[in-house]
Amino acid sequence: MGPFLGGFGVLLALGVPIALALGLASFGYLFFTGNIGLMKIFPQRIFGSVDQFVLLTVPLFLLAGNLMNFSGITERIVRFANACIGHVRGGLSLVNVIASMFFAGISGAAAADTSALGSVLIPAMVRDGYPKAYAAALTAASSVMGSIIPPSIIMVIYGVLTGTSIAQLFVAGMVPGVMLCIGLSVYAWWMAKTHNYPVMERVTFRERANATVAAVPVLVLPAIILGGILFGIFTPTESAAVAVIYALLIGTLYRTLNWRTIWRPLVDTALTTSAIMLIVAMASMVQFIFSFERLPEQITRFMLGITENRYLLILMINILLLILGTFLEPIAAMIISLPVLIEVAKVIQIDPVHFGTIVVLNLAIGLTTPPVGICLFIACAIGKVSLEEISRAILPMLMIGIAVLMIVSYAPDVVLFLPSLAFDR
Amino acid sequence: MKVGSTHDRPDWFAAFSRAYAGFVIVLSVILMMLIVVIMGVQVFFRYVLNDSLIWAEEICRYLLVLMTFLLVGAAFERGEMVCLHFLTGRLSVRSRLLVLLPMHALMTVFLLTLAWYGIGFASLNSHFTIPAIDFIGTALTGREINLALSMYWMYMLVPVACVILSAHFIFAMIRMVRGLLGLADPEAALPPGHNLIPSDWIR
Amino acid sequence: VDLRLAHGSPRGHPNYTHADMLAGAIKENSNGDVNITVYGDRQLGDDRDMIQLVSSGTVDMGYASSVNFPLILNKVAFDALQLPGLVPTYDDLAKMLVSPPAIKMLDSLEDANLKGLCFSEGGQRHFLNRNGPIKSVEDFKGLKTRIVPIPLHKEIWQKLGANPIGVPYGEVYTAMQTKVIDGVEFNISSIAADKVYENANYVTLTGHYFWPGLFFMNKEKYDSLTPEEQKAIVDTCRELTPEFVMQTKGEEAKQIKILEDAGVEISEFPDRENLLAATEPVFEAWSAKDPLIGEYIEEAKKLNP
Ligand code: NA
Ligand code: NA
């Protein structure tokens, strides 16, 4: 397996897109191990891995986010967050974090948050005198909440891959999401104090009321999604479709969507979906090769051979997932690693909902870890900063994410008490 | 809408590029809308009418499959495919082109090999059928429909996707060679995911 | 000769055990000549994938539930195995799965490049629901019931007055928990393994149909073997079928005990006659689809004259 990983790494470093690097490395592995006949299976795996009902959550939640952004929802959220917290020192940076949390309640993917809020807030923060790299990094770091606070594409896929209750995972994601929000807010506030970032004018009571009223239709959507799932009106996958229909209604209501403009979010979503699915398809070949070589059993045995201490094993899983998340798209990372990790999780008898939260948190943080992270890339492109600059600025924020991750890993009750209240567990 | 990039290209190429971009737009819109409508109708049937569409799940899966495989080329051209720059980004534009050119050749070889196996797979499995089509037929007509439509064309999407994507790679390589030979701006000759000048293709 | 056998059943499921039993027995009966490596637990794909993997020769042998064959290979005859109440007990099933019409079904796979080896059984289907035990067919009325979305099952459950819904397997737990469905027709080991009972406390032992499946092999690979090897594989497999069925029966009894210990209320179904009467029209409708179905029904009627 060493040559496989090495080959994959070299291809990535030489600029091959991740999807093709996964495929090429698998192809090369079969070629050099004299198993080229197994190439016959690739088309079936590629087709079969995309031909999954649950993966419809990818285009649907992406589309919901794109439509929301397209129909001016983002501005309403920013205005609302501004009315809430804009008057504190470093107000706009706090708005960035808080707005991310609200947006996370609507979108299912962190990347949607980065591009939607980034396009509004990064230029605004730069105009107000914040350093470009800081504005971009804060946007990327806070958008991680998009994949943790429900709804979340990663959680739906985890639930289906492992047979865990998606509704419980959704509820369990609330607390870590809010913890991340608090952590980043405190950091932003501290940065504002030490760097003397600007304060904004306190908004009038009238504006505050107006901003709240304008945000109501937006704030209702998370309630519809979560309530709809909790009360059995629709399944988590269907909730994605409901979110889209709601976004279409809002867009029509606000007159921002019409027959001449609607093609744009649709095309954007379709192309992003295609690119993500190609990664999923190619990752399934890697997973196939791993299974064929019986790697999951070997790695499990190896890990349990090092230690049987549950706390150390959880730490090892966290490190493994962070590394994986750094280089791979979350769904692909789960396809490849879950067959192994579930075995280990069974041995240490970790609650599946708790474990799901750990996996999702790791992979979501991975979206913002340099050198590869889609949220990082989007924030760089919007803020016109280099990867080096944003990487330096985001480091302390990553530490906050990892601190939340550690709390979640070692204090399961933090995530499990909400699902225990909501469900008969 | 701005569709297809037209600078310093022969007329036929610009026309083709526009037609292709139009195809991508129409296909994206139709597929996305169909998925949303079918899933919405499914919720309505299940929750309000206490009935369920036996074919909805399967049809939605196929729509996703169509979207994935027919749009990979467009996704590449728009720079949607994530790649790393931390190493290549340090090189001069000329050296980047020199590294990326053989990489794209390698990827093209891989894709064409995959396409070849994909055609084999589709013909080997042409006896599989698409049940949903029959379910829909039965639901619509009220009579038993048994077309047993072959999955051949669905499976052929895999090689089709490989060919579409390799075509994009080949054009990307032509652009890179032109950039290296000084026939075009080297910066603009970088492939989409590496090009800091965002593509003006369907924007 | 070294062969690879793949299947999608998770560890602990009867079929997982059967695959291991088969591999061991074939090795023994061929005096160590046929060596089979088993890849289970969806390592190489799920049920549906198996048919493709084996048909295309990527994997030599596979196991898949019989429901897949009408659906993706258009072999409607396999629906005969799931006509409600036709085969009442595991002991009867053990005989039916090696009966001539059943072997004809196995042989009908040749044009799909598959050599049907033998049948096995995954577990009789019962009814799990949230609201209370099912005492009569009346109680099915309006229950949102998760089924595998195929025409036969949809027809059966509509005839029983239920509202059948095709929820993907991975979403059953959540669907039950969030009341998207009221009940699910399932085998006991899946109810236990997937912990679906956590959200629904009543199991009624309706035993409405069985869930057979089959071991099959790539046709060309099979043809390339020596007659001795072929015989060792096919004969071993078919001789094991009754054992597979009985193993599943024993496993079900054990799992029922586990469910009882977990606090699940398990009750017998007292209204079997009305269930059979309500689904009677399905027999006729399906007999018209393939002569083998009629043949299988005739064979089954000989069991308990
Ligand atoms: Na979210
Ligand atoms: Na990353």
PDB file of C-alpha atoms in Angstrom, chain C residues 32-261:
ATOM      1  CA  GLY C  32      -8.720 -28.956  -0.995  1.00  0.00           C
ATOM      2  CA  ASP C  33      -8.736 -28.442  -4.746  1.00  0.00           C
ATOM      3  CA  VAL C  34     -11.300 -25.607  -4.827  1.00  0.00           C
ATOM      4  CA  ASN C  35     -10.186 -22.813  -2.564  1.00  0.00           C
ATOM      5  CA  ILE C  36     -12.702 -20.008  -1.997  1.00  0.00           C
ATOM      6  CA  THR C  37     -11.935 -16.616  -0.416  1.00  0.00           C
ATOM      7  CA  VAL C  38     -15.032 -14.878   0.926  1.00  0.00           C
ATOM      8  CA  TYR C  39     -15.533 -11.097   0.772  1.00  0.00           C
ATOM      9  CA  GLY C  40     -18.609 -10.224   2.810  1.00  0.00           C
ATOM     10  CA  ASP C  41     -20.171  -7.261   4.524  1.00  0.00           C
ATOM     11  CA  ARG C  42     -20.518  -5.164   1.329  1.00  0.00           C
ATOM     12  CA  GLN C  43     -16.739  -5.058   0.986  1.00  0.00           C
ATOM     13  CA  LEU C  44     -17.019  -5.383  -2.768  1.00  0.00           C
ATOM     14  CA  GLY C  45     -20.517  -3.991  -3.104  1.00  0.00           C
ATOM     15  CA  ASP C  46     -24.135  -4.628  -2.199  1.00  0.00           C
ATOM     16  CA  ASP C  47     -26.620  -7.249  -3.379  1.00  0.00           C
ATOM     17  CA  ARG C  48     -27.365  -5.473  -6.624  1.00  0.00           C
ATOM     18  CA  ASP C  49     -23.655  -5.038  -7.415  1.00  0.00           C
ATOM     19  CA  MET C  50     -22.993  -8.763  -6.921  1.00  0.00           C
ATOM     20  CA  ILE C  51     -24.978  -9.801  -9.964  1.00  0.00           C
ATOM     21  CA  GLN C  52     -22.996  -7.394 -12.140  1.00  0.00           C
ATOM     22  CA  LEU C  53     -19.654  -8.281 -10.600  1.00  0.00           C
ATOM     23  CA  VAL C  54     -20.176 -11.983 -11.209  1.00  0.00           C
ATOM     24  CA  SER C  55     -21.886 -11.609 -14.553  1.00  0.00           C
ATOM     25  CA  SER C  56     -18.937  -9.607 -15.850  1.00  0.00           C
ATOM     26  CA  GLY C  57     -16.459 -12.088 -14.361  1.00  0.00           C
ATOM     27  CA  THR C  58     -14.779  -9.627 -12.008  1.00  0.00           C
ATOM     28  CA  VAL C  59     -15.707 -11.795  -9.064  1.00  0.00           C
ATOM     29  CA  ASP C  60     -16.159 -15.527  -9.572  1.00  0.00           C
ATOM     30  CA  MET C  61     -19.057 -16.237  -7.227  1.00  0.00           C
ATOM     31  CA  GLY C  62     -21.667 -14.183  -5.453  1.00  0.00           C
ATOM     32  CA  TYR C  63     -24.822 -14.226  -3.402  1.00  0.00           C
ATOM     33  CA  ALA C  64     -27.852 -12.004  -3.933  1.00  0.00           C
ATOM     34  CA  SER C  65     -31.453 -12.026  -2.731  1.00  0.00           C
ATOM     35  CA  SER C  66     -33.987 -13.384  -5.178  1.00  0.00           C
ATOM     36  CA  VAL C  67     -35.867 -10.029  -5.273  1.00  0.00           C
ATOM     37  CA  ASN C  68     -33.116  -8.616  -7.466  1.00  0.00           C
ATOM     38  CA  PHE C  69     -33.595 -11.034 -10.335  1.00  0.00           C
ATOM     39  CA  PRO C  70     -37.078 -10.011 -11.523  1.00  0.00           C
ATOM     40  CA  LEU C  71     -36.015  -6.412 -11.146  1.00  0.00           C
ATOM     41  CA  ILE C  72     -32.711  -6.166 -12.936  1.00  0.00           C
ATOM     42  CA  LEU C  73     -32.571  -9.324 -15.046  1.00  0.00           C
ATOM     43  CA  ASN C  74     -36.295  -9.382 -15.793  1.00  0.00           C
ATOM     44  CA  LYS C  75     -36.505 -12.976 -14.489  1.00  0.00           C
ATOM     45  CA  VAL C  76     -40.042 -12.677 -13.148  1.00  0.00           C
ATOM     46  CA  ALA C  77     -40.133 -16.364 -12.171  1.00  0.00           C
ATOM     47  CA  PHE C  78     -38.193 -15.621  -8.987  1.00  0.00           C
ATOM     48  CA  ASP C  79     -41.247 -13.754  -7.666  1.00  0.00           C
ATOM     49  CA  ALA C  80     -42.779 -17.207  -7.093  1.00  0.00           C
ATOM     50  CA  LEU C  81     -40.502 -17.593  -4.074  1.00  0.00           C
ATOM     51  CA  GLN C  82     -42.281 -14.742  -2.301  1.00  0.00           C
ATOM     52  CA  LEU C  83     -45.953 -15.432  -2.873  1.00  0.00           C
ATOM     53  CA  PRO C  84     -47.527 -14.904   0.551  1.00  0.00           C
ATOM     54  CA  GLY C  85     -48.255 -18.022   2.561  1.00  0.00           C
ATOM     55  CA  LEU C  86     -47.513 -20.359  -0.345  1.00  0.00           C
ATOM     56  CA  VAL C  87     -44.728 -22.062   1.590  1.00  0.00           C
ATOM     57  CA  PRO C  88     -45.745 -21.958   5.242  1.00  0.00           C
ATOM     58  CA  THR C  89     -42.755 -23.228   7.203  1.00  0.00           C
ATOM     59  CA  TYR C  90     -38.976 -23.368   7.088  1.00  0.00           C
ATOM     60  CA  ASP C  91     -39.184 -27.156   6.759  1.00  0.00           C
ATOM     61  CA  ASP C  92     -41.371 -26.816   3.679  1.00  0.00           C
ATOM     62  CA  LEU C  93     -39.044 -24.182   2.273  1.00  0.00           C
ATOM     63  CA  ALA C  94     -36.061 -26.494   2.686  1.00  0.00           C
ATOM     64  CA  LYS C  95     -37.831 -28.927   0.324  1.00  0.00           C
ATOM     65  CA  MET C  96     -39.106 -26.281  -2.101  1.00  0.00           C
ATOM     66  CA  LEU C  97     -35.727 -24.658  -2.667  1.00  0.00           C
ATOM     67  CA  VAL C  98     -34.314 -27.899  -4.086  1.00  0.00           C
ATOM     68  CA  SER C  99     -37.500 -28.818  -6.006  1.00  0.00           C
ATOM     69  CA  PRO C 100     -37.389 -29.107  -9.822  1.00  0.00           C
ATOM     70  CA  PRO C 101     -39.055 -25.712 -10.510  1.00  0.00           C
ATOM     71  CA  ALA C 102     -36.532 -24.031  -8.202  1.00  0.00           C
ATOM     72  CA  ILE C 103     -33.651 -25.678 -10.070  1.00  0.00           C
ATOM     73  CA  LYS C 104     -35.224 -24.507 -13.335  1.00  0.00           C
ATOM     74  CA  MET C 105     -35.045 -20.947 -11.991  1.00  0.00           C
ATOM     75  CA  LEU C 106     -31.340 -21.401 -11.288  1.00  0.00           C
ATOM     76  CA  ASP C 107     -30.818 -22.725 -14.815  1.00  0.00           C
ATOM     77  CA  SER C 108     -32.739 -19.801 -16.327  1.00  0.00           C
ATOM     78  CA  LEU C 109     -29.818 -17.497 -15.463  1.00  0.00           C
ATOM     79  CA  GLU C 110     -27.554 -18.904 -18.175  1.00  0.00           C
ATOM     80  CA  ASP C 111     -28.415 -16.186 -20.696  1.00  0.00           C
ATOM     81  CA  ALA C 112     -27.202 -13.617 -18.153  1.00  0.00           C
ATOM     82  CA  ASN C 113     -23.839 -15.358 -18.109  1.00  0.00           C
ATOM     83  CA  LEU C 114     -24.523 -16.797 -14.664  1.00  0.00           C
ATOM     84  CA  LYS C 115     -24.464 -20.365 -13.401  1.00  0.00           C
ATOM     85  CA  GLY C 116     -27.075 -20.616 -10.631  1.00  0.00           C
ATOM     86  CA  LEU C 117     -25.577 -22.823  -7.923  1.00  0.00           C
ATOM     87  CA  CYS C 118     -28.157 -23.176  -5.175  1.00  0.00           C
ATOM     88  CA  PHE C 119     -30.610 -21.326  -2.968  1.00  0.00           C
ATOM     89  CA  SER C 120     -30.277 -20.189   0.597  1.00  0.00           C
ATOM     90  CA  GLU C 121     -32.611 -18.297   2.914  1.00  0.00           C
ATOM     91  CA  GLY C 122     -32.131 -14.970   4.680  1.00  0.00           C
ATOM     92  CA  GLY C 123     -35.040 -15.134   7.123  1.00  0.00           C
ATOM     93  CA  GLN C 124     -38.829 -15.189   7.053  1.00  0.00           C
ATOM     94  CA  ARG C 125     -40.442 -11.762   7.005  1.00  0.00           C
ATOM     95  CA  HIS C 126     -42.472 -10.546   9.944  1.00  0.00           C
ATOM     96  CA  PHE C 127     -44.079  -7.252  10.841  1.00  0.00           C
ATOM     97  CA  LEU C 128     -42.565  -4.667  13.156  1.00  0.00           C
ATOM     98  CA  ASN C 129     -44.608  -1.643  14.085  1.00  0.00           C
ATOM     99  CA  ARG C 130     -44.968   1.119  16.568  1.00  0.00           C
ATOM    100  CA  ASN C 131     -48.635   1.195  17.431  1.00  0.00           C
ATOM    101  CA  GLY C 132     -49.390  -2.257  18.843  1.00  0.00           C
ATOM    102  CA  PRO C 133     -49.548  -5.919  17.864  1.00  0.00           C
ATOM    103  CA  ILE C 134     -51.347  -6.782  14.635  1.00  0.00           C
ATOM    104  CA  LYS C 135     -54.354  -8.928  15.571  1.00  0.00           C
ATOM    105  CA  SER C 136     -56.136  -9.093  12.230  1.00  0.00           C
ATOM    106  CA  VAL C 137     -55.687  -8.024   8.620  1.00  0.00           C
ATOM    107  CA  GLU C 138     -57.882  -5.059   9.533  1.00  0.00           C
ATOM    108  CA  ASP C 139     -55.009  -3.726  11.640  1.00  0.00           C
ATOM    109  CA  PHE C 140     -52.809  -3.244   8.555  1.00  0.00           C
ATOM    110  CA  LYS C 141     -55.253  -0.677   7.233  1.00  0.00           C
ATOM    111  CA  GLY C 142     -53.560   2.619   6.460  1.00  0.00           C
ATOM    112  CA  LEU C 143     -50.275   1.680   8.137  1.00  0.00           C
ATOM    113  CA  LYS C 144     -47.390   3.360   6.401  1.00  0.00           C
ATOM    114  CA  THR C 145     -45.273   0.301   5.777  1.00  0.00           C
ATOM    115  CA  ARG C 146     -41.723   0.246   4.499  1.00  0.00           C
ATOM    116  CA  ILE C 147     -41.288  -2.278   1.722  1.00  0.00           C
ATOM    117  CA  VAL C 148     -38.632  -3.012  -0.847  1.00  0.00           C
ATOM    118  CA  PRO C 149     -40.144  -1.117  -3.764  1.00  0.00           C
ATOM    119  CA  ILE C 150     -40.946  -3.894  -6.227  1.00  0.00           C
ATOM    120  CA  PRO C 151     -44.304  -4.516  -7.898  1.00  0.00           C
ATOM    121  CA  LEU C 152     -45.002  -7.850  -6.157  1.00  0.00           C
ATOM    122  CA  HIS C 153     -44.531  -6.479  -2.666  1.00  0.00           C
ATOM    123  CA  LYS C 154     -46.377  -3.266  -3.425  1.00  0.00           C
ATOM    124  CA  GLU C 155     -49.316  -5.317  -4.720  1.00  0.00           C
ATOM    125  CA  ILE C 156     -49.340  -7.617  -1.678  1.00  0.00           C
ATOM    126  CA  TRP C 157     -49.306  -4.793   0.848  1.00  0.00           C
ATOM    127  CA  GLN C 158     -51.921  -2.786  -0.974  1.00  0.00           C
ATOM    128  CA  LYS C 159     -54.144  -5.879  -0.988  1.00  0.00           C
ATOM    129  CA  LEU C 160     -53.681  -6.018   2.788  1.00  0.00           C
ATOM    130  CA  GLY C 161     -54.840  -2.411   3.073  1.00  0.00           C
ATOM    131  CA  ALA C 162     -51.462  -1.005   4.096  1.00  0.00           C
ATOM    132  CA  ASN C 163     -49.846   2.056   2.559  1.00  0.00           C
ATOM    133  CA  PRO C 164     -46.560   0.664   1.240  1.00  0.00           C
ATOM    134  CA  ILE C 165     -43.612   3.082   1.035  1.00  0.00           C
ATOM    135  CA  GLY C 166     -40.232   2.419  -0.519  1.00  0.00           C
ATOM    136  CA  VAL C 167     -37.773   3.823   1.990  1.00  0.00           C
ATOM    137  CA  PRO C 168     -34.083   3.158   1.206  1.00  0.00           C
ATOM    138  CA  TYR C 169     -32.588   0.550   3.537  1.00  0.00           C
ATOM    139  CA  GLY C 170     -30.208   2.991   5.218  1.00  0.00           C
ATOM    140  CA  GLU C 171     -33.040   5.337   6.154  1.00  0.00           C
ATOM    141  CA  VAL C 172     -35.323   2.763   7.827  1.00  0.00           C
ATOM    142  CA  TYR C 173     -34.143   3.529  11.358  1.00  0.00           C
ATOM    143  CA  THR C 174     -34.611   7.272  10.971  1.00  0.00           C
ATOM    144  CA  ALA C 175     -37.891   6.843   9.105  1.00  0.00           C
ATOM    145  CA  MET C 176     -39.266   4.726  11.939  1.00  0.00           C
ATOM    146  CA  GLN C 177     -37.901   7.052  14.581  1.00  0.00           C
ATOM    147  CA  THR C 178     -39.408  10.126  12.963  1.00  0.00           C
ATOM    148  CA  LYS C 179     -42.718   8.392  12.188  1.00  0.00           C
ATOM    149  CA  VAL C 180     -42.331   8.682   8.425  1.00  0.00           C
ATOM    150  CA  ILE C 181     -43.297   5.002   8.545  1.00  0.00           C
ATOM    151  CA  ASP C 182     -45.478   3.145  11.052  1.00  0.00           C
ATOM    152  CA  GLY C 183     -44.172  -0.305  10.352  1.00  0.00           C
ATOM    153  CA  VAL C 184     -41.721  -2.345   8.392  1.00  0.00           C
ATOM    154  CA  GLU C 185     -41.901  -5.859   7.022  1.00  0.00           C
ATOM    155  CA  PHE C 186     -38.526  -7.287   7.939  1.00  0.00           C
ATOM    156  CA  ASN C 187     -36.660 -10.391   8.973  1.00  0.00           C
ATOM    157  CA  ILE C 188     -35.952 -10.830  12.657  1.00  0.00           C
ATOM    158  CA  SER C 189     -32.167 -10.641  12.434  1.00  0.00           C
ATOM    159  CA  SER C 190     -32.271  -7.292  10.610  1.00  0.00           C
ATOM    160  CA  ILE C 191     -34.690  -5.912  13.192  1.00  0.00           C
ATOM    161  CA  ALA C 192     -32.221  -6.957  15.872  1.00  0.00           C
ATOM    162  CA  ALA C 193     -29.025  -5.998  14.040  1.00  0.00           C
ATOM    163  CA  ASP C 194     -30.132  -2.552  12.872  1.00  0.00           C
ATOM    164  CA  LYS C 195     -31.802  -1.797  16.218  1.00  0.00           C
ATOM    165  CA  VAL C 196     -34.981  -0.727  14.422  1.00  0.00           C
ATOM    166  CA  TYR C 197     -36.907  -2.006  17.478  1.00  0.00           C
ATOM    167  CA  GLU C 198     -35.616   0.971  19.448  1.00  0.00           C
ATOM    168  CA  ASN C 199     -38.316   3.013  17.775  1.00  0.00           C
ATOM    169  CA  ALA C 200     -41.045   0.388  17.437  1.00  0.00           C
ATOM    170  CA  ASN C 201     -41.888  -2.130  20.057  1.00  0.00           C
ATOM    171  CA  TYR C 202     -44.233  -4.671  18.505  1.00  0.00           C
ATOM    172  CA  VAL C 203     -43.238  -7.628  16.393  1.00  0.00           C
ATOM    173  CA  THR C 204     -46.071  -9.697  14.973  1.00  0.00           C
ATOM    174  CA  LEU C 205     -44.933 -13.048  13.612  1.00  0.00           C
ATOM    175  CA  THR C 206     -46.854 -12.798  10.357  1.00  0.00           C
ATOM    176  CA  GLY C 207     -44.326 -14.864   8.403  1.00  0.00           C
ATOM    177  CA  HIS C 208     -45.905 -13.500   5.231  1.00  0.00           C
ATOM    178  CA  TYR C 209     -43.149 -14.597   2.889  1.00  0.00           C
ATOM    179  CA  PHE C 210     -39.588 -15.862   2.954  1.00  0.00           C
ATOM    180  CA  TRP C 211     -36.491 -14.032   1.709  1.00  0.00           C
ATOM    181  CA  PRO C 212     -34.572 -16.556  -0.359  1.00  0.00           C
ATOM    182  CA  GLY C 213     -31.434 -15.754  -2.212  1.00  0.00           C
ATOM    183  CA  LEU C 214     -28.995 -17.621  -4.357  1.00  0.00           C
ATOM    184  CA  PHE C 215     -25.363 -18.397  -4.815  1.00  0.00           C
ATOM    185  CA  PHE C 216     -24.285 -18.060  -8.405  1.00  0.00           C
ATOM    186  CA  MET C 217     -21.106 -18.189 -10.421  1.00  0.00           C
ATOM    187  CA  ASN C 218     -19.737 -16.616 -13.554  1.00  0.00           C
ATOM    188  CA  LYS C 219     -20.756 -18.946 -16.387  1.00  0.00           C
ATOM    189  CA  GLU C 220     -17.456 -18.869 -18.276  1.00  0.00           C
ATOM    190  CA  LYS C 221     -15.481 -19.394 -15.096  1.00  0.00           C
ATOM    191  CA  TYR C 222     -17.725 -22.332 -14.264  1.00  0.00           C
ATOM    192  CA  ASP C 223     -17.314 -23.836 -17.722  1.00  0.00           C
ATOM    193  CA  SER C 224     -13.542 -23.526 -17.430  1.00  0.00           C
ATOM    194  CA  LEU C 225     -13.466 -25.831 -14.387  1.00  0.00           C
ATOM    195  CA  THR C 226     -12.964 -29.601 -14.561  1.00  0.00           C
ATOM    196  CA  PRO C 227     -16.127 -31.742 -14.258  1.00  0.00           C
ATOM    197  CA  GLU C 228     -14.936 -32.854 -10.809  1.00  0.00           C
ATOM    198  CA  GLU C 229     -14.608 -29.273  -9.609  1.00  0.00           C
ATOM    199  CA  GLN C 230     -17.977 -28.335 -11.110  1.00  0.00           C
ATOM    200  CA  LYS C 231     -19.581 -31.270  -9.383  1.00  0.00           C
ATOM    201  CA  ALA C 232     -17.939 -30.469  -6.060  1.00  0.00           C
ATOM    202  CA  ILE C 233     -19.257 -26.917  -6.209  1.00  0.00           C
ATOM    203  CA  VAL C 234     -22.810 -27.509  -7.413  1.00  0.00           C
ATOM    204  CA  ASP C 235     -23.494 -30.668  -5.453  1.00  0.00           C
ATOM    205  CA  THR C 236     -22.061 -29.279  -2.230  1.00  0.00           C
ATOM    206  CA  CYS C 237     -24.106 -26.138  -2.611  1.00  0.00           C
ATOM    207  CA  ARG C 238     -27.381 -27.928  -3.291  1.00  0.00           C
ATOM    208  CA  GLU C 239     -26.826 -30.444  -0.524  1.00  0.00           C
ATOM    209  CA  LEU C 240     -26.273 -27.563   1.880  1.00  0.00           C
ATOM    210  CA  THR C 241     -29.512 -25.741   1.009  1.00  0.00           C
ATOM    211  CA  PRO C 242     -31.644 -27.517   3.657  1.00  0.00           C
ATOM    212  CA  GLU C 243     -28.897 -26.880   6.209  1.00  0.00           C
ATOM    213  CA  PHE C 244     -28.819 -23.175   5.299  1.00  0.00           C
ATOM    214  CA  VAL C 245     -32.571 -22.957   5.774  1.00  0.00           C
ATOM    215  CA  MET C 246     -32.442 -24.733   9.125  1.00  0.00           C
ATOM    216  CA  GLN C 247     -29.555 -22.568  10.273  1.00  0.00           C
ATOM    217  CA  THR C 248     -31.638 -19.484   9.509  1.00  0.00           C
ATOM    218  CA  LYS C 249     -34.585 -21.006  11.357  1.00  0.00           C
ATOM    219  CA  GLY C 250     -32.407 -21.613  14.427  1.00  0.00           C
ATOM    220  CA  GLU C 251     -30.908 -18.140  14.161  1.00  0.00           C
ATOM    221  CA  GLU C 252     -34.384 -16.604  14.025  1.00  0.00           C
ATOM    222  CA  ALA C 253     -35.381 -18.386  17.229  1.00  0.00           C
ATOM    223  CA  LYS C 254     -32.234 -17.057  18.919  1.00  0.00           C
ATOM    224  CA  GLN C 255     -32.835 -13.521  17.661  1.00  0.00           C
ATOM    225  CA  ILE C 256     -36.457 -13.598  18.848  1.00  0.00           C
ATOM    226  CA  LYS C 257     -35.099 -14.374  22.316  1.00  0.00           C
ATOM    227  CA  ILE C 258     -32.716 -11.406  22.048  1.00  0.00           C
ATOM    228  CA  LEU C 259     -35.548  -9.100  21.019  1.00  0.00           C
ATOM    229  CA  GLU C 260     -37.682 -10.335  23.916  1.00  0.00           C
ATOM    230  CA  ASP C 261     -34.843  -9.624  26.308  1.00  0.00           C
TER     231      ASP C 261
END
